[in-house]
Amino acid sequence: MVMEAKTTSEAKLREAGLRPTRQRVALASLLYAKGDRHLTVEELHEEALDAGINVSLATVYNTLHQFTEARMIRVLAVEGSRTYFDTNISDHHHFFVEGRNEVLDIPQNNISIHNLPAPPEGMEISHVDVVIRLREKTQG
Amino acid sequence: MVMEAKTTSEAKLREAGLRPTRQRVALASLLYAKGDRHLTVEELHEEALDAGINVSLATVYNTLHQFTEARMIRVLAVEGSRTYFDTNISDHHHFFVEGRNEVLDIPQNNISIHNLPAPPEGMEISHVDVVIRLREKTQG
DNA sequence: CTGTGTGCAAACTCTTTGCATAAGT
DNA sequence: ACTTATGCAAAGAGTTTGCACACAG
């Protein structure tokens, strides 16, 4: 299984034009092992260490940015101090819990959007993000 | 005009339960003078200085957060290092230019969203943000 | 072998905080 | 007067960068 993941990740990396170094293969394997997910740099770093992969935080930053440019993953449109990456590149959406800075996947995925505007000249739509911002119920 | 803006801002602040101090009144006046807009802390700070209002950066930070809690403005869901605030509280949406970290208003405002999921228990929807991420056209 | 990637630590940016001073009611 | 807000500078978090060493092709 592990070998399989490694092989798949290597192929993905080559396709993306990235040299399949140990660290990149390891990080890609972690990312894709668990299906669609969103995580921060620190989370992936910790996972890597837990898995016995000695990789520096800076490398995780660099690698995730390389993966993003290679369109293997993408950045989530949530404000806040930390950057969230998402392994699901297709259009899908998120809850964002205000105050807690927490991102949740939206379970059902049949949200549809109508009357999307045309992008300005020379630009193309990379992705449409719907973020449903939540707050704890109050009687305020 | 200026007196008018000041008076309006004072009223808004009182309503929100915030003491209408010089700085808050000035910043609120700047915010609302130009209609709907989105800006960063630094941008507002600069505007204030240009307008002859001596206010510290820390105060702009604090004030914008207070305004946000008071629901006079809101935070935009765009990732990136800086936080964007928006004086338009109603549902409306944005383009985000990748790479340039630029936020643009979507001119027409008839985007509609269907099949919104129910929020989790104990939570309510604060706001729905649609961010259309743009990138410069390439033949990659 | 040659060039690209990695690790470390230091630098950077944006943001928050503590405390003395100033302003609002 | 009493309380809350402001300004400053320093601290803090997250992220990026420069350079020597290591690894992939």
mmCIF file of C-alpha atoms (C1' of nucleotides) in Angstrom:
data_model
loop_
_atom_site.group_PDB
_atom_site.id
_atom_site.type_symbol
_atom_site.label_atom_id
_atom_site.label_comp_id
_atom_site.label_asym_id
_atom_site.label_seq_id
_atom_site.Cartn_x
_atom_site.Cartn_y
_atom_site.Cartn_z
ATOM 1 C CA MET A 1 0.000 0.000 0.000
ATOM 2 C CA VAL A 2 2.706 2.358 1.001
ATOM 3 C CA MET A 3 4.711 1.475 -2.069
ATOM 4 C CA GLU A 4 1.666 2.079 -4.163
ATOM 5 C CA ALA A 5 1.127 5.525 -2.705
ATOM 6 C CA LYS A 6 4.752 6.349 -3.301
ATOM 7 C CA THR A 7 4.595 5.210 -6.886
ATOM 8 C CA THR A 8 1.434 7.192 -7.538
ATOM 9 C CA SER A 9 2.901 10.276 -5.948
ATOM 10 C CA GLU A 10 6.065 9.961 -7.969
ATOM 11 C CA ALA A 11 4.046 9.791 -11.145
ATOM 12 C CA LYS A 12 1.997 12.823 -10.134
ATOM 13 C CA LEU A 13 5.124 14.769 -9.376
ATOM 14 C CA ARG A 14 6.755 13.895 -12.667
ATOM 15 C CA GLU A 15 3.612 14.889 -14.514
ATOM 16 C CA ALA A 16 3.703 18.195 -12.724
ATOM 17 C CA GLY A 17 7.317 18.679 -13.704
ATOM 18 C CA LEU A 18 8.616 18.389 -10.165
ATOM 19 C CA ARG A 19 11.517 16.181 -9.265
ATOM 20 C CA PRO A 20 10.242 13.428 -7.013
ATOM 21 C CA THR A 21 12.516 13.964 -4.085
ATOM 22 C CA ARG A 22 12.071 12.006 -0.864
ATOM 23 C CA GLN A 23 10.351 14.873 0.869
ATOM 24 C CA ARG A 24 8.011 15.711 -1.965
ATOM 25 C CA VAL A 25 7.012 12.107 -2.448
ATOM 26 C CA ALA A 26 6.449 11.689 1.264
ATOM 27 C CA LEU A 27 4.368 14.840 1.569
ATOM 28 C CA ALA A 28 2.350 14.061 -1.538
ATOM 29 C CA SER A 29 1.685 10.562 -0.232
ATOM 30 C CA LEU A 30 0.450 11.959 3.058
ATOM 31 C CA LEU A 31 -1.756 14.449 1.255
ATOM 32 C CA TYR A 32 -3.387 11.910 -0.999
ATOM 33 C CA ALA A 33 -3.483 8.993 1.426
ATOM 34 C CA LYS A 34 -6.578 10.226 3.179
ATOM 35 C CA GLY A 35 -8.640 11.521 0.305
ATOM 36 C CA ASP A 36 -9.914 15.057 0.147
ATOM 37 C CA ARG A 37 -8.815 17.177 3.003
ATOM 38 C CA HIS A 38 -7.791 20.652 3.997
ATOM 39 C CA LEU A 39 -4.900 21.416 6.227
ATOM 40 C CA THR A 40 -2.362 23.978 7.240
ATOM 41 C CA VAL A 41 1.378 23.836 6.796
ATOM 42 C CA GLU A 42 1.867 23.080 10.470
ATOM 43 C CA GLU A 43 -0.601 20.239 10.397
ATOM 44 C CA LEU A 44 1.132 18.567 7.488
ATOM 45 C CA HIS A 45 4.479 19.128 9.107
ATOM 46 C CA GLU A 46 3.339 17.410 12.273
ATOM 47 C CA GLU A 47 1.882 14.532 10.331
ATOM 48 C CA ALA A 48 5.133 14.097 8.518
ATOM 49 C CA LEU A 49 7.110 14.013 11.746
ATOM 50 C CA ASP A 50 4.651 11.564 13.250
ATOM 51 C CA ALA A 51 5.125 9.383 10.200
ATOM 52 C CA GLY A 52 8.853 9.448 10.750
ATOM 53 C CA ILE A 53 9.526 11.729 7.815
ATOM 54 C CA ASN A 54 12.087 14.256 8.863
ATOM 55 C CA VAL A 55 11.231 17.356 6.937
ATOM 56 C CA SER A 56 11.688 20.967 7.887
ATOM 57 C CA LEU A 57 8.855 23.424 8.211
ATOM 58 C CA ALA A 58 10.378 25.592 5.508
ATOM 59 C CA THR A 59 10.347 22.675 3.123
ATOM 60 C CA VAL A 60 6.691 22.024 3.837
ATOM 61 C CA TYR A 61 5.955 25.656 3.021
ATOM 62 C CA ASN A 62 7.983 25.519 -0.158
ATOM 63 C CA THR A 63 6.568 22.190 -1.200
ATOM 64 C CA LEU A 64 2.952 23.168 -0.690
ATOM 65 C CA HIS A 65 3.493 26.281 -2.743
ATOM 66 C CA GLN A 66 5.114 24.257 -5.486
ATOM 67 C CA PHE A 67 2.193 21.846 -5.409
ATOM 68 C CA THR A 68 -0.181 24.773 -5.625
ATOM 69 C CA GLU A 69 1.559 26.211 -8.657
ATOM 70 C CA ALA A 70 1.541 22.786 -10.207
ATOM 71 C CA ARG A 71 -2.221 22.694 -9.531
ATOM 72 C CA MET A 72 -2.004 19.531 -7.494
ATOM 73 C CA ILE A 73 -3.653 21.279 -4.564
ATOM 74 C CA ARG A 74 -5.122 24.690 -3.988
ATOM 75 C CA VAL A 75 -5.381 27.420 -1.412
ATOM 76 C CA LEU A 76 -8.640 27.950 0.418
ATOM 77 C CA ALA A 77 -10.276 31.338 0.401
ATOM 78 C CA VAL A 78 -10.625 31.820 4.105
ATOM 79 C CA GLU A 79 -9.305 34.828 5.839
ATOM 80 C CA GLY A 80 -7.305 34.442 8.978
ATOM 81 C CA SER A 81 -3.721 34.217 9.982
ATOM 82 C CA ARG A 82 -3.031 30.786 8.580
ATOM 83 C CA THR A 83 -3.214 29.528 5.031
ATOM 84 C CA TYR A 84 -5.302 26.453 4.364
ATOM 85 C CA PHE A 85 -4.527 24.107 1.513
ATOM 86 C CA ASP A 86 -7.017 21.747 -0.024
ATOM 87 C CA THR A 87 -6.283 18.533 -1.860
ATOM 88 C CA ASN A 88 -9.593 18.707 -3.657
ATOM 89 C CA ILE A 89 -9.120 20.868 -6.711
ATOM 90 C CA SER A 90 -12.654 20.591 -8.037
ATOM 91 C CA ASP A 91 -15.371 23.056 -7.123
ATOM 92 C CA HIS A 92 -16.547 22.315 -3.635
ATOM 93 C CA HIS A 93 -17.282 24.521 -0.705
ATOM 94 C CA HIS A 94 -16.726 25.220 2.939
ATOM 95 C CA PHE A 95 -18.094 26.383 6.211
ATOM 96 C CA PHE A 96 -15.926 28.796 8.095
ATOM 97 C CA VAL A 97 -16.541 29.230 11.803
ATOM 98 C CA GLU A 98 -15.946 32.820 12.791
ATOM 99 C CA GLY A 99 -13.996 33.351 15.948
ATOM 100 C CA ARG A 100 -12.635 29.826 15.947
ATOM 101 C CA ASN A 101 -10.919 30.139 12.573
ATOM 102 C CA GLU A 102 -12.100 26.651 11.745
ATOM 103 C CA VAL A 103 -12.786 25.256 8.299
ATOM 104 C CA LEU A 104 -15.371 22.520 7.772
ATOM 105 C CA ASP A 105 -16.257 20.716 4.611
ATOM 106 C CA ILE A 106 -19.791 21.087 3.469
ATOM 107 C CA PRO A 107 -21.143 17.560 3.529
ATOM 108 C CA GLN A 108 -23.594 17.614 0.642
ATOM 109 C CA ASN A 109 -22.129 19.039 -2.463
ATOM 110 C CA ASN A 110 -25.001 20.113 -4.647
ATOM 111 C CA ILE A 111 -24.741 23.828 -4.176
ATOM 112 C CA SER A 112 -25.283 25.537 -7.494
ATOM 113 C CA ILE A 113 -24.483 29.046 -8.492
ATOM 114 C CA HIS A 114 -26.287 30.975 -11.185
ATOM 115 C CA ASN A 115 -25.473 34.100 -13.139
ATOM 116 C CA LEU A 116 -21.766 33.968 -12.666
ATOM 117 C CA PRO A 117 -20.285 37.127 -14.116
ATOM 118 C CA ALA A 118 -17.783 37.007 -16.954
ATOM 119 C CA PRO A 119 -14.199 37.520 -15.881
ATOM 120 C CA PRO A 120 -12.488 40.777 -16.872
ATOM 121 C CA GLU A 121 -10.466 40.894 -20.094
ATOM 122 C CA GLY A 122 -7.397 38.743 -20.135
ATOM 123 C CA MET A 123 -8.406 36.836 -17.045
ATOM 124 C CA GLU A 124 -9.901 33.440 -16.630
ATOM 125 C CA ILE A 125 -11.743 31.860 -13.754
ATOM 126 C CA SER A 126 -9.462 29.673 -11.771
ATOM 127 C CA HIS A 127 -12.000 28.530 -9.275
ATOM 128 C CA VAL A 128 -15.187 29.545 -7.554
ATOM 129 C CA ASP A 129 -15.169 29.376 -3.803
ATOM 130 C CA VAL A 130 -18.285 29.513 -1.725
ATOM 131 C CA VAL A 131 -17.601 30.124 1.919
ATOM 132 C CA ILE A 132 -20.510 29.956 4.295
ATOM 133 C CA ARG A 133 -19.491 31.868 7.341
ATOM 134 C CA LEU A 134 -20.983 30.587 10.557
ATOM 135 C CA ARG A 135 -21.245 32.010 14.006
ATOM 136 C CA GLU A 136 -22.518 30.531 17.203
ATOM 137 C CA LYS A 137 -26.172 31.215 17.698
ATOM 138 C CA THR A 138 -26.902 34.099 19.981
ATOM 139 C CA GLN A 139 -29.992 36.093 20.695
ATOM 140 C CA GLY A 140 -28.145 39.336 19.929
ATOM 141 C CA MET B 1 -20.878 67.740 4.266
ATOM 142 C CA VAL B 2 -18.117 66.988 6.678
ATOM 143 C CA MET B 3 -20.281 67.933 9.625
ATOM 144 C CA GLU B 4 -23.013 65.753 8.248
ATOM 145 C CA ALA B 5 -20.723 62.760 7.890
ATOM 146 C CA LYS B 6 -19.497 63.275 11.410
ATOM 147 C CA THR B 7 -22.995 63.449 12.795
ATOM 148 C CA THR B 8 -24.037 60.306 10.943
ATOM 149 C CA SER B 9 -20.989 58.439 12.095
ATOM 150 C CA GLU B 10 -21.533 59.501 15.670
ATOM 151 C CA ALA B 11 -25.061 58.189 15.540
ATOM 152 C CA LYS B 12 -23.913 54.900 14.040
ATOM 153 C CA LEU B 13 -21.297 54.502 16.716
ATOM 154 C CA ARG B 14 -23.741 55.214 19.519
ATOM 155 C CA GLU B 15 -26.168 52.728 18.063
ATOM 156 C CA ALA B 16 -23.396 50.157 18.008
ATOM 157 C CA GLY B 17 -22.613 50.913 21.624
ATOM 158 C CA LEU B 18 -19.236 52.414 20.869
ATOM 159 C CA ARG B 19 -18.124 55.704 22.325
ATOM 160 C CA PRO B 20 -17.780 58.167 19.478
ATOM 161 C CA THR B 21 -14.216 59.172 20.024
ATOM 162 C CA ARG B 22 -12.429 61.449 17.605
ATOM 163 C CA GLN B 23 -10.600 58.583 15.972
ATOM 164 C CA ARG B 24 -13.603 56.335 15.623
ATOM 165 C CA VAL B 25 -15.731 59.103 14.198
ATOM 166 C CA ALA B 26 -13.001 60.057 11.771
ATOM 167 C CA LEU B 27 -12.400 56.501 10.628
ATOM 168 C CA ALA B 28 -16.091 55.765 10.309
ATOM 169 C CA SER B 29 -16.560 58.926 8.283
ATOM 170 C CA LEU B 30 -13.766 57.909 5.951
ATOM 171 C CA LEU B 31 -15.233 54.461 5.590
ATOM 172 C CA TYR B 32 -18.701 55.630 4.742
ATOM 173 C CA ALA B 33 -17.785 58.720 2.755
ATOM 174 C CA LYS B 34 -17.055 56.814 -0.403
ATOM 175 C CA GLY B 35 -19.807 54.235 -0.403
ATOM 176 C CA ASP B 36 -19.155 50.529 -0.551
ATOM 177 C CA ARG B 37 -15.514 49.665 -0.536
ATOM 178 C CA HIS B 38 -12.991 47.179 0.651
ATOM 179 C CA LEU B 39 -9.676 48.071 2.136
ATOM 180 C CA THR B 40 -6.876 46.977 4.359
ATOM 181 C CA VAL B 41 -5.837 48.433 7.664
ATOM 182 C CA GLU B 42 -2.838 50.094 6.088
ATOM 183 C CA GLU B 43 -4.915 51.689 3.378
ATOM 184 C CA LEU B 44 -7.310 53.211 5.877
ATOM 185 C CA HIS B 45 -4.431 54.331 8.017
ATOM 186 C CA GLU B 46 -2.846 56.114 5.078
ATOM 187 C CA GLU B 47 -6.131 57.732 4.132
ATOM 188 C CA ALA B 48 -6.522 58.981 7.648
ATOM 189 C CA LEU B 49 -3.076 60.508 7.688
ATOM 190 C CA ASP B 50 -3.682 62.095 4.298
ATOM 191 C CA ALA B 51 -6.872 63.571 5.679
ATOM 192 C CA GLY B 52 -4.917 65.067 8.536
ATOM 193 C CA ILE B 53 -6.262 62.651 11.100
ATOM 194 C CA ASN B 54 -3.430 61.579 13.327
ATOM 195 C CA VAL B 55 -4.221 58.052 14.312
ATOM 196 C CA SER B 56 -1.903 55.185 15.070
ATOM 197 C CA LEU B 57 -1.842 51.975 13.122
ATOM 198 C CA ALA B 58 -2.717 50.006 16.243
ATOM 199 C CA THR B 59 -5.807 52.109 16.694
ATOM 200 C CA VAL B 60 -6.896 51.438 13.142
ATOM 201 C CA TYR B 61 -6.527 47.724 13.793
ATOM 202 C CA ASN B 62 -8.459 47.927 17.022
ATOM 203 C CA THR B 63 -11.124 50.142 15.575
ATOM 204 C CA LEU B 64 -11.765 47.997 12.536
ATOM 205 C CA HIS B 65 -12.128 44.962 14.734
ATOM 206 C CA GLN B 66 -14.550 46.789 16.975
ATOM 207 C CA PHE B 67 -16.528 47.880 13.942
ATOM 208 C CA THR B 68 -16.560 44.289 12.748
ATOM 209 C CA GLU B 69 -17.899 43.010 16.052
ATOM 210 C CA ALA B 70 -20.481 45.743 15.988
ATOM 211 C CA ARG B 71 -21.404 44.531 12.505
ATOM 212 C CA MET B 72 -20.798 47.891 10.910
ATOM 213 C CA ILE B 73 -18.334 46.324 8.496
ATOM 214 C CA ARG B 74 -17.164 42.815 7.777
ATOM 215 C CA VAL B 75 -14.081 40.831 6.934
ATOM 216 C CA LEU B 76 -13.615 39.507 3.434
ATOM 217 C CA ALA B 77 -12.960 35.833 2.860
ATOM 218 C CA VAL B 78 -9.835 36.125 0.811
ATOM 219 C CA GLU B 79 -6.723 34.329 1.724
ATOM 220 C CA GLY B 80 -3.452 36.134 1.790
ATOM 221 C CA SER B 81 -1.307 37.862 4.277
ATOM 222 C CA ARG B 82 -3.489 40.894 4.731
ATOM 223 C CA THR B 83 -7.027 41.180 6.043
ATOM 224 C CA TYR B 84 -9.557 42.985 3.912
ATOM 225 C CA PHE B 85 -12.528 44.769 5.413
ATOM 226 C CA ASP B 86 -15.686 45.579 3.536
ATOM 227 C CA THR B 87 -18.131 48.365 4.304
ATOM 228 C CA ASN B 88 -20.872 46.556 2.469
ATOM 229 C CA ILE B 89 -22.465 44.136 4.897
ATOM 230 C CA SER B 90 -25.086 42.761 2.556
ATOM 231 C CA ASP B 91 -24.526 39.685 0.422
ATOM 232 C CA HIS B 92 -22.336 40.597 -2.476
ATOM 233 C CA HIS B 93 -19.353 38.956 -3.994
ATOM 234 C CA HIS B 94 -15.819 39.369 -5.184
ATOM 235 C CA PHE B 95 -13.196 38.555 -7.698
ATOM 236 C CA PHE B 96 -9.833 37.698 -6.298
ATOM 237 C CA VAL B 97 -6.825 37.954 -8.586
ATOM 238 C CA GLU B 98 -4.360 35.227 -7.761
ATOM 239 C CA GLY B 99 -0.756 36.256 -7.632
ATOM 240 C CA ARG B 100 -1.611 39.911 -7.317
ATOM 241 C CA ASN B 101 -3.598 39.506 -4.124
ATOM 242 C CA GLU B 102 -6.125 41.949 -5.497
ATOM 243 C CA VAL B 103 -9.805 42.118 -4.612
ATOM 244 C CA LEU B 104 -12.366 43.415 -7.090
ATOM 245 C CA ASP B 105 -16.045 43.914 -6.635
ATOM 246 C CA ILE B 106 -18.242 41.936 -8.920
ATOM 247 C CA PRO B 107 -20.142 44.592 -10.839
ATOM 248 C CA GLN B 108 -23.478 42.884 -11.431
ATOM 249 C CA ASN B 109 -24.962 41.496 -8.323
ATOM 250 C CA ASN B 110 -27.441 38.891 -9.383
ATOM 251 C CA ILE B 111 -25.484 35.806 -8.542
ATOM 252 C CA SER B 112 -27.792 33.306 -6.944
ATOM 253 C CA ILE B 113 -26.938 30.263 -4.946
ATOM 254 C CA HIS B 114 -29.142 27.217 -4.645
ATOM 255 C CA ASN B 115 -29.215 24.281 -2.264
ATOM 256 C CA LEU B 116 -27.398 25.963 0.554
ATOM 257 C CA PRO B 117 -26.772 23.405 3.262
ATOM 258 C CA ALA B 118 -28.181 23.823 6.741
ATOM 259 C CA PRO B 119 -25.678 25.048 9.291
ATOM 260 C CA PRO B 120 -24.542 22.599 11.989
ATOM 261 C CA GLU B 121 -26.408 22.535 15.308
ATOM 262 C CA GLY B 122 -26.057 25.670 17.386
ATOM 263 C CA MET B 123 -24.626 27.665 14.510
ATOM 264 C CA GLU B 124 -26.191 30.198 12.262
ATOM 265 C CA ILE B 125 -25.152 31.516 8.909
ATOM 266 C CA SER B 126 -23.457 34.843 9.283
ATOM 267 C CA HIS B 127 -22.841 35.449 5.643
ATOM 268 C CA VAL B 128 -22.272 33.679 2.372
ATOM 269 C CA ASP B 129 -19.207 34.701 0.468
ATOM 270 C CA VAL B 130 -18.648 33.840 -3.144
ATOM 271 C CA VAL B 131 -15.111 34.408 -4.266
ATOM 272 C CA ILE B 132 -14.349 33.981 -7.924
ATOM 273 C CA ARG B 133 -10.661 33.401 -8.188
ATOM 274 C CA LEU B 134 -9.091 34.730 -11.345
ATOM 275 C CA ARG B 135 -5.777 34.173 -12.987
ATOM 276 C CA GLU B 136 -4.210 35.750 -15.995
ATOM 277 C CA LYS B 137 -4.949 33.824 -19.136
ATOM 278 C CA THR B 138 -2.187 31.509 -20.203
ATOM 279 C CA GLN B 139 -2.019 28.668 -22.635
ATOM 280 C CA GLY B 140 -0.579 26.352 -19.980
ATOM 281 C "C1'" DC C 1 29.260 15.201 -11.920
ATOM 282 C "C1'" DT C 2 25.767 19.137 -12.305
ATOM 283 C "C1'" DG C 3 21.925 21.333 -10.971
ATOM 284 C "C1'" DT C 4 18.074 21.420 -8.116
ATOM 285 C "C1'" DG C 5 16.134 20.701 -3.408
ATOM 286 C "C1'" DT C 6 16.552 20.857 1.604
ATOM 287 C "C1'" DG C 7 17.524 22.459 6.367
ATOM 288 C "C1'" DC C 8 18.556 25.807 9.419
ATOM 289 C "C1'" DA C 9 18.277 30.149 11.329
ATOM 290 C "C1'" DA C 10 17.603 34.691 10.592
ATOM 291 C "C1'" DA C 11 14.693 38.143 8.462
ATOM 292 C "C1'" DC C 12 10.161 39.962 7.258
ATOM 293 C "C1'" DT C 13 5.291 41.224 7.335
ATOM 294 C "C1'" DC C 14 1.197 41.709 9.415
ATOM 295 C "C1'" DT C 15 -1.069 41.862 13.685
ATOM 296 C "C1'" DT C 16 -1.690 42.053 18.709
ATOM 297 C "C1'" DT C 17 -0.600 43.560 23.392
ATOM 298 C "C1'" DG C 18 0.949 46.217 27.772
ATOM 299 C "C1'" DC C 19 1.173 50.231 29.894
ATOM 300 C "C1'" DA C 20 1.292 55.154 30.510
ATOM 301 C "C1'" DT C 21 -1.268 59.170 28.762
ATOM 302 C "C1'" DA C 22 -5.407 61.387 26.882
ATOM 303 C "C1'" DA C 23 -10.159 61.884 25.990
ATOM 304 C "C1'" DG C 24 -15.294 61.013 26.626
ATOM 305 C "C1'" DT C 25 -19.444 61.190 29.641
ATOM 306 C "C1'" DA D 1 -13.885 62.201 38.499
ATOM 307 C "C1'" DC D 2 -14.158 57.843 36.559
ATOM 308 C "C1'" DT D 3 -13.879 54.866 32.799
ATOM 309 C "C1'" DT D 4 -12.673 53.715 28.405
ATOM 310 C "C1'" DA D 5 -9.715 54.647 24.288
ATOM 311 C "C1'" DT D 6 -5.314 55.774 22.230
ATOM 312 C "C1'" DG D 7 -0.306 55.715 21.074
ATOM 313 C "C1'" DC D 8 3.886 53.801 21.213
ATOM 314 C "C1'" DA D 9 7.033 50.309 21.055
ATOM 315 C "C1'" DA D 10 7.829 45.782 21.825
ATOM 316 C "C1'" DA D 11 6.247 41.072 21.306
ATOM 317 C "C1'" DG D 12 4.050 37.425 18.616
ATOM 318 C "C1'" DA D 13 2.523 34.444 14.817
ATOM 319 C "C1'" DG D 14 3.003 32.828 10.379
ATOM 320 C "C1'" DT D 15 5.717 32.863 6.458
ATOM 321 C "C1'" DT D 16 9.772 33.645 3.465
ATOM 322 C "C1'" DT D 17 14.679 33.769 2.319
ATOM 323 C "C1'" DG D 18 19.954 33.006 1.954
ATOM 324 C "C1'" DC D 19 23.374 30.007 1.985
ATOM 325 C "C1'" DA D 20 25.895 25.688 2.818
ATOM 326 C "C1'" DC D 21 25.135 20.804 2.328
ATOM 327 C "C1'" DA D 22 22.693 16.743 0.230
ATOM 328 C "C1'" DC D 23 20.440 14.332 -3.237
ATOM 329 C "C1'" DA D 24 18.315 13.150 -8.014
ATOM 330 C "C1'" DG D 25 19.231 12.491 -12.743
#
